[in-house]
mmCIF file of C-alpha atoms in Angstrom:
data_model
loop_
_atom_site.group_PDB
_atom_site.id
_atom_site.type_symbol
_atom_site.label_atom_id
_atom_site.label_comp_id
_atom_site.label_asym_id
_atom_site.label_seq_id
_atom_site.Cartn_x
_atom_site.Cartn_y
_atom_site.Cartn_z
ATOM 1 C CA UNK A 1347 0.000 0.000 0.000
ATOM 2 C CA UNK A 1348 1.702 2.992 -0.989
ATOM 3 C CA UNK A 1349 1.586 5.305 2.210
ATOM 4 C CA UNK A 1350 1.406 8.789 0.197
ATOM 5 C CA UNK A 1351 -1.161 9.090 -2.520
ATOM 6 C CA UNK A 1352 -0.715 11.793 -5.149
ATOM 7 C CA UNK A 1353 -3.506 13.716 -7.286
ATOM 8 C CA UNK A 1354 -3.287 16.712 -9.608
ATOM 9 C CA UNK A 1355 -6.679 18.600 -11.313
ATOM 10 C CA UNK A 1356 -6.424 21.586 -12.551
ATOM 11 C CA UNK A 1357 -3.235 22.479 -11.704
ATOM 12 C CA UNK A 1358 -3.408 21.464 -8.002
ATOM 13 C CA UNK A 1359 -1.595 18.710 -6.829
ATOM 14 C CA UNK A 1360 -2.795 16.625 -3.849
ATOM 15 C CA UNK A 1361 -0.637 14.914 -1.573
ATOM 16 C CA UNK A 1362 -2.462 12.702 0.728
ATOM 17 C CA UNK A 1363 -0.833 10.534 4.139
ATOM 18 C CA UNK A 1364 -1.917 7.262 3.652
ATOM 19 C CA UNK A 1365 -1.809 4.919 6.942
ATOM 20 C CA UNK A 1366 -5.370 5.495 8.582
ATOM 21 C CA UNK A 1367 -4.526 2.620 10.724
ATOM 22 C CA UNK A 1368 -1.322 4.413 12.384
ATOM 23 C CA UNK A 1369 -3.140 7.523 11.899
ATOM 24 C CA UNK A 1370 -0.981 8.672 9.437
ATOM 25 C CA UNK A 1371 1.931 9.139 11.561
ATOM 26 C CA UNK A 1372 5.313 9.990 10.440
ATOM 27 C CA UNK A 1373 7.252 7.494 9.359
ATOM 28 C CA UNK A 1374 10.809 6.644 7.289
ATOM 29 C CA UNK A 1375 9.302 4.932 4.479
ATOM 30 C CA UNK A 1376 6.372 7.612 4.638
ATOM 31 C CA UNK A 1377 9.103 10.211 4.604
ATOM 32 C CA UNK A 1378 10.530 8.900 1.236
ATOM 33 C CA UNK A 1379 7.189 8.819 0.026
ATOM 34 C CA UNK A 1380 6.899 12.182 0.561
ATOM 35 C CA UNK A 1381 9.997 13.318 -0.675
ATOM 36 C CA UNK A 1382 9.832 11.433 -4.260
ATOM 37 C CA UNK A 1383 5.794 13.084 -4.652
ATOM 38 C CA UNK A 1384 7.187 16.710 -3.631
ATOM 39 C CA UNK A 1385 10.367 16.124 -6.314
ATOM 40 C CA UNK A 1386 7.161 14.778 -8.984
ATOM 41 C CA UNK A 1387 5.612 17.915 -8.154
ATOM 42 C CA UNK A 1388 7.608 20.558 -8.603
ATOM 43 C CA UNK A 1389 9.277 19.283 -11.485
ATOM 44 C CA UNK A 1390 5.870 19.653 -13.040
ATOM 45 C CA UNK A 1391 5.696 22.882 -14.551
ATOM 46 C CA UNK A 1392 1.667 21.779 -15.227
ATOM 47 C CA UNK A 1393 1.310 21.916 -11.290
ATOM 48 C CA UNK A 1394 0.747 25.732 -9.805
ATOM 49 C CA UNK A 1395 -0.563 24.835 -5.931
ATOM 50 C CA UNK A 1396 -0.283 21.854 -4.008
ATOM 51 C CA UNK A 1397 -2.846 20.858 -1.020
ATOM 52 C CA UNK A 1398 -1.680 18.486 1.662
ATOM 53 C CA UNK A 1399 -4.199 16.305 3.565
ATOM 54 C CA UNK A 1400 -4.471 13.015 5.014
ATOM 55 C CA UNK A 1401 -6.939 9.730 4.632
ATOM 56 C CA UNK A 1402 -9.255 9.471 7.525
ATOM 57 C CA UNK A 1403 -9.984 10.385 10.646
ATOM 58 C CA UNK A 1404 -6.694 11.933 11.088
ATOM 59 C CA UNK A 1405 -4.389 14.595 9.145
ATOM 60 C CA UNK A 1406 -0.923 13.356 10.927
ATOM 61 C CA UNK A 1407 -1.024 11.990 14.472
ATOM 62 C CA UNK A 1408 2.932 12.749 14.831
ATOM 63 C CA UNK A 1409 6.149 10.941 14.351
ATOM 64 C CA UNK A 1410 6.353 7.302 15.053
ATOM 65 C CA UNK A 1411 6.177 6.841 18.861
ATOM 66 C CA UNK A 1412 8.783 3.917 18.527
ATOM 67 C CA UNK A 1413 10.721 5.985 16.822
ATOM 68 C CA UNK A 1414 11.209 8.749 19.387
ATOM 69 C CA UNK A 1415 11.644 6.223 21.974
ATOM 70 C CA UNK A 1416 15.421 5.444 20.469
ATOM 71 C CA UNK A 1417 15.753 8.941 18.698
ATOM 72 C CA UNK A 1418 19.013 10.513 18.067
ATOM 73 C CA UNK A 1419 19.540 13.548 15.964
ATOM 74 C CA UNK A 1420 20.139 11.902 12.947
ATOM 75 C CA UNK A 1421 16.866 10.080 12.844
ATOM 76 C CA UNK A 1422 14.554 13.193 14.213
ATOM 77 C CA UNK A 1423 16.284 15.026 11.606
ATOM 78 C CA UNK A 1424 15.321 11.957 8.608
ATOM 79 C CA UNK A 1425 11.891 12.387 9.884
ATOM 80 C CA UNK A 1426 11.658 16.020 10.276
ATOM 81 C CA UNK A 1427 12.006 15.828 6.468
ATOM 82 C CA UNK A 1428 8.553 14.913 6.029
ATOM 83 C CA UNK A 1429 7.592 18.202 6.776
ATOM 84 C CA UNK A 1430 10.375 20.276 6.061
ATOM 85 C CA UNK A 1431 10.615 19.021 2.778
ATOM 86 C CA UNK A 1432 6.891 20.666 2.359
ATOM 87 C CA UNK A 1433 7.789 23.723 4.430
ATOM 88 C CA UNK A 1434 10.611 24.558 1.628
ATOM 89 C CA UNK A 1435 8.936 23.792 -1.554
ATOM 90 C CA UNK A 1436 8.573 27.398 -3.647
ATOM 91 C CA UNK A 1437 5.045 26.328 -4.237
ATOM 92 C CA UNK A 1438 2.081 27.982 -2.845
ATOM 93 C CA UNK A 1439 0.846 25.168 -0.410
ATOM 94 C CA UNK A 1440 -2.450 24.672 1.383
ATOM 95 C CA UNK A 1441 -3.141 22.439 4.640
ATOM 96 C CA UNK A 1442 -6.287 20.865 4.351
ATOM 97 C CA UNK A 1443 -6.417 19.779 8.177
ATOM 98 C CA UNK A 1444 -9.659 17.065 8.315
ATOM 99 C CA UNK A 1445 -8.244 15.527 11.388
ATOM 100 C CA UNK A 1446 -5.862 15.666 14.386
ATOM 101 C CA UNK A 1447 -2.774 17.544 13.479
ATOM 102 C CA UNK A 1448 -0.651 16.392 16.841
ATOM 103 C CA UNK A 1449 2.987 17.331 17.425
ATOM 104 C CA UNK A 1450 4.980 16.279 14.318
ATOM 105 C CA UNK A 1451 1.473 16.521 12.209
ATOM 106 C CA UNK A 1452 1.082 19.862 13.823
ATOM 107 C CA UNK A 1453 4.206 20.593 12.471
ATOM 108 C CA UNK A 1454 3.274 19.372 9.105
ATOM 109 C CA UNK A 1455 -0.490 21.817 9.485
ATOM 110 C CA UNK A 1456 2.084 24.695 10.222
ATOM 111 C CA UNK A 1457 4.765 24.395 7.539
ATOM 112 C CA UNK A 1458 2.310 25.130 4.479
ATOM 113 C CA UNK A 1459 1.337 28.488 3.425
ATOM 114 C CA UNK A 1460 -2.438 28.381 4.149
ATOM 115 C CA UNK A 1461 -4.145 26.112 6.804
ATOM 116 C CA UNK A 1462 -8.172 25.421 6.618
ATOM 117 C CA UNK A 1463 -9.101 23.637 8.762
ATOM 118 C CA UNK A 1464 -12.699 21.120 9.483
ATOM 119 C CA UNK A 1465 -14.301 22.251 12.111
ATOM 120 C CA UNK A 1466 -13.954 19.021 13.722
ATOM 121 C CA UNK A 1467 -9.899 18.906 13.552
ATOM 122 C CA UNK A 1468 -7.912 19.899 16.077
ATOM 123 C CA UNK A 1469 -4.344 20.754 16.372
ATOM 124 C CA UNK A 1470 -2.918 19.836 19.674
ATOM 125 C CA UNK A 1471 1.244 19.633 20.299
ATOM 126 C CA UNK A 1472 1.435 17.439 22.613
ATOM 127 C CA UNK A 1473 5.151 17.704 23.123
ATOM 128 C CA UNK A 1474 5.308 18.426 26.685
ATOM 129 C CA UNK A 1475 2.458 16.308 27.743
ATOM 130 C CA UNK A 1476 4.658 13.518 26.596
ATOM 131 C CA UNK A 1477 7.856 14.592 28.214
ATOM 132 C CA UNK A 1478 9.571 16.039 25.424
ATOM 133 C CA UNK A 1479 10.396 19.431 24.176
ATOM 134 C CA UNK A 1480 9.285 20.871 20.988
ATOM 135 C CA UNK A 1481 11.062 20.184 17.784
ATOM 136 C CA UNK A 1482 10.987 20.721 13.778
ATOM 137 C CA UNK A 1483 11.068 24.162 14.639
ATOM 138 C CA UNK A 1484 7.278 23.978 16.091
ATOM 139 C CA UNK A 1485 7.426 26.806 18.522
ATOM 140 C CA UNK A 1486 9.200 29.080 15.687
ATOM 141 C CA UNK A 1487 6.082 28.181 13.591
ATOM 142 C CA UNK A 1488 3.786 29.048 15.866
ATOM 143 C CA UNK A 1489 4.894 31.962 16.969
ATOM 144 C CA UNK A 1490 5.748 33.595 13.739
ATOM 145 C CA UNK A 1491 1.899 32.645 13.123
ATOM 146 C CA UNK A 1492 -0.024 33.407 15.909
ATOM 147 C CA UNK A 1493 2.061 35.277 18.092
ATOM 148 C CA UNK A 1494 3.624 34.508 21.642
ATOM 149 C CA UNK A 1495 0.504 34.222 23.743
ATOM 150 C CA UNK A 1496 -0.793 31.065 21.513
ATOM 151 C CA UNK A 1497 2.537 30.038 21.418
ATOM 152 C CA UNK A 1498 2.286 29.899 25.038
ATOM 153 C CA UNK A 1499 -1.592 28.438 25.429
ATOM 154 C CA UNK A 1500 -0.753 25.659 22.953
ATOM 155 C CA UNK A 1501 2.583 24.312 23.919
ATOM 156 C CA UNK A 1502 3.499 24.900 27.548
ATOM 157 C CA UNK A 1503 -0.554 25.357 28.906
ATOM 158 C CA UNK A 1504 -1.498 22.269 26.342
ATOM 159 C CA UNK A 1505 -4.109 23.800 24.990
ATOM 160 C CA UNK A 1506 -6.336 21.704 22.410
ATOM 161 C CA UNK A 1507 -7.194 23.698 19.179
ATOM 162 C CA UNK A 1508 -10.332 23.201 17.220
ATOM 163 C CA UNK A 1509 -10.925 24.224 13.838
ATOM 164 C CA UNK A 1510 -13.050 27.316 14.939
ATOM 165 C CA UNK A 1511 -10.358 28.044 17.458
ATOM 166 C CA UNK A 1512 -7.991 27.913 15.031
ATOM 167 C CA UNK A 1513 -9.442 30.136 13.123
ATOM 168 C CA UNK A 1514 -10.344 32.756 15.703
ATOM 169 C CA UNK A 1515 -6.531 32.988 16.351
ATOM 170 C CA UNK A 1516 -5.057 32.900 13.227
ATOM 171 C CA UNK A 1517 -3.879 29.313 13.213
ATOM 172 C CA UNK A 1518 -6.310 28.251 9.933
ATOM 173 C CA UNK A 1519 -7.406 30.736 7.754
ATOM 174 C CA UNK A 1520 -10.478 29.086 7.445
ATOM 175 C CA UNK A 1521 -12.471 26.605 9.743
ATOM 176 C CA UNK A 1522 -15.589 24.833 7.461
ATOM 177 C CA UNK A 1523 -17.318 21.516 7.895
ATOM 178 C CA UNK A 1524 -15.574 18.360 7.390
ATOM 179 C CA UNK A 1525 -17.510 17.247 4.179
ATOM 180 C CA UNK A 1526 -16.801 20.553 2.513
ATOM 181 C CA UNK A 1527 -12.936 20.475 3.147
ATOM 182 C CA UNK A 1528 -11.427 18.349 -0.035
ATOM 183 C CA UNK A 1529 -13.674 21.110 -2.343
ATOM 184 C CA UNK A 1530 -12.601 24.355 -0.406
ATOM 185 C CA UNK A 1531 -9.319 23.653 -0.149
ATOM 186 C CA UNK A 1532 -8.617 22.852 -4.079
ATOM 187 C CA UNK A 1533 -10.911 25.699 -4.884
ATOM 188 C CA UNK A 1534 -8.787 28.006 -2.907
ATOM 189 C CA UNK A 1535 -5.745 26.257 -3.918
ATOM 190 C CA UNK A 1536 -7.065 26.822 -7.675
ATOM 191 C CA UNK A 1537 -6.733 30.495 -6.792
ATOM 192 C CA UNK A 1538 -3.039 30.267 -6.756
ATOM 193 C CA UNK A 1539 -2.861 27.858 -9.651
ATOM 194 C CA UNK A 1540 -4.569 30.253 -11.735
ATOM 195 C CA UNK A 1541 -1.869 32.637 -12.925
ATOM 196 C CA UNK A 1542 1.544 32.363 -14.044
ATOM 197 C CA UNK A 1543 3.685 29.951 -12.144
ATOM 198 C CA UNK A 1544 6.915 31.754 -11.634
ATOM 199 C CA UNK A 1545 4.518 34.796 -10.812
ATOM 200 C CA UNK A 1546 3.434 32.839 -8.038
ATOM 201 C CA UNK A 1547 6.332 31.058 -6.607
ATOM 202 C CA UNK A 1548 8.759 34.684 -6.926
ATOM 203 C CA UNK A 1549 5.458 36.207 -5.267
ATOM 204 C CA UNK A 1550 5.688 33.567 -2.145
ATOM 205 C CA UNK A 1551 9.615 34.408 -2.090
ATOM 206 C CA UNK A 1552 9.046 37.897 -1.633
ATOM 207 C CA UNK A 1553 6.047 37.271 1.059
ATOM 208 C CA UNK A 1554 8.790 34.941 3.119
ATOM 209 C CA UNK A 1555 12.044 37.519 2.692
ATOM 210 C CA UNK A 1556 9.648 40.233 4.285
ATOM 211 C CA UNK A 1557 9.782 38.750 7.504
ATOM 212 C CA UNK A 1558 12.916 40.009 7.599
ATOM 213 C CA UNK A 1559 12.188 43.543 6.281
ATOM 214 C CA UNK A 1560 11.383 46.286 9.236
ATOM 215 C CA UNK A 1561 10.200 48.905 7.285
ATOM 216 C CA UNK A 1562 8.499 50.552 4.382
ATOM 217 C CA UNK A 1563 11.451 51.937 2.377
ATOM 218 C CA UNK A 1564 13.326 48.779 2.699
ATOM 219 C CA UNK A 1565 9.671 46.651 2.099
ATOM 220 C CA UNK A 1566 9.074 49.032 -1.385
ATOM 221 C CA UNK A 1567 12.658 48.384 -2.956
ATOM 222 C CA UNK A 1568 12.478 44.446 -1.946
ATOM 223 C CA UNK A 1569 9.774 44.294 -4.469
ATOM 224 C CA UNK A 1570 10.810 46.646 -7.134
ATOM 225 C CA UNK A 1571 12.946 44.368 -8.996
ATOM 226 C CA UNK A 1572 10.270 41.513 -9.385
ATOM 227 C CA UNK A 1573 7.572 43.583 -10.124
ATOM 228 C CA UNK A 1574 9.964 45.496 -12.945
ATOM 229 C CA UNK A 1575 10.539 42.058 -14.095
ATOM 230 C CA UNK A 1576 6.812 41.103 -13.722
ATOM 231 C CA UNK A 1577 6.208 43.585 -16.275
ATOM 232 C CA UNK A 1578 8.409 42.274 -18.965
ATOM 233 C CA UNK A 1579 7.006 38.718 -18.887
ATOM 234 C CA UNK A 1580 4.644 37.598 -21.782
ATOM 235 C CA UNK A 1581 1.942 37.114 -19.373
ATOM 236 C CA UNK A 1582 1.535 40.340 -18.273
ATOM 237 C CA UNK A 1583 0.682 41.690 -21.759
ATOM 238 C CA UNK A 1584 -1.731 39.236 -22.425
ATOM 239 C CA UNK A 1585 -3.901 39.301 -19.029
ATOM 240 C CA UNK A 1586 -3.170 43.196 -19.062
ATOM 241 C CA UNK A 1587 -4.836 43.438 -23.133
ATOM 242 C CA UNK A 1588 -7.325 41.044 -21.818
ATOM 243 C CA UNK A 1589 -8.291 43.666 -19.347
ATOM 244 C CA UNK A 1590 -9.084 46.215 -21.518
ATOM 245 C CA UNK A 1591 -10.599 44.254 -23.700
ATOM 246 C CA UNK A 1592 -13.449 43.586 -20.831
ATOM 247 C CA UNK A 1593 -13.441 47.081 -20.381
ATOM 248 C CA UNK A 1594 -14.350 48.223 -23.530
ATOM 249 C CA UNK A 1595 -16.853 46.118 -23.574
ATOM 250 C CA UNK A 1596 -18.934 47.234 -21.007
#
């Protein structure tokens, strides 16, 4: 059974964790399933937007507990790769989060661009509540994207998330019911596939160097050169004659 299952329609690819019996937990053979669909993918120039997910009832229920039991660096690092790998990619990338997202799978939720969430879902860290600290660069995640105080709640008070939590503090964009998920997430995933695919993936480049940008002048000449060269791409002449074109015709 392969333990990563791959889609792509209209431009979206789908990566799914496949092992609803471990709960989709993180794994080395998982890992290298990952890896090869994430090479398949972006070597794709039909693919624009990628949405990760897993089968059901969970999204990623963590690393391997074996695993962890006899970890050294080396092998949290080989299985850190199943989400890193995803947190790197220059593709706009969605979370589709239909189940428990816990510790590792949290990290997994956090890495991607966009998280929407089920209502249903949860995201829950679990780290400490097991007796081990935080890793993957979890509490890095989470505070870059919800600030210090969830930080806080959700790792060291072990607070459980759900997907209108999430939502209400900026951990999902979006929280919607489980049975709509799959549809909103490649519909808003489409969004992304939808125009020019270097457009896209310089765009997400410049969104991630701004973190490290403090202020306006230095924020308007980060993006002057790729919007100059925005201009001079075939694209842009064709959407902007487009434009008019519906213009006129009103």
């Amino acid at each position: 059974m392969s333990l990563v299952l791959t889609d792509v329609r209209d431009g979206v690819a789908t990566l799914t964790l496949n092992n609803p019996d471990e709960r989709n937990t993180l794994t080395a053979p998982m890992v290298a399933e990952i890896i090869a669909a994430m090479d398949a993918f972006e070597s794709d120039e039909g693919i624009g937007a990628l949405v990760v997910t897993g089968t059901a009832p969970a999204f990623c229920a963590g690393a391997n507990l074996g695993n962890l039991a006899e970890a050294t660096g080396e092998s949290l690092g080989s299985i850190y790769e199943g989400f890193l790998r995803i947190a790197r990619s220059p593709l706009p990338t969605v979370a589709a989060v239909n189940g428990a997202a816990v510790g590792a799978g949290a990290n997994l939720a956090l890495g991607c661009d966009v998280r929407i969430i089920a209502d249903e879902a949860r995201i829950d860290t679990r780290f400490l509540n097991l007796g081990i600290h935080p890793g993957g660069g979890h509490t890095w995640m989470l505070r870059r994207i919800a600030g210090p105080q969830v930080a806080m709640a959700a790792v060291v008070f072990g607070q459980v998330l759900g997907g209108k939590e999430c939502e209400r503090v900026g951990l999902a964009f979006r929280s919607v019911p489980r049975d709509e998920l799959a549809d909103v997430a490649q519909e808003f995933a489409a969004g992304a596939a939808s125009v020019p695919r270097e457009l896209a993936i310089t765009t997400k480049a410049t969104i991630q160097a701004m973190a490290d940008v403090d202020n306006h002048p230095d924020a308007v000449a980060r993006e002057l050169e790729p919007q100059l060269w925005s201009t001079r791409q075939p694209w842009f002449a064709e959407r902007l004659a487009a434009l008019k074109a519906k213009i006129s015709s009103k």
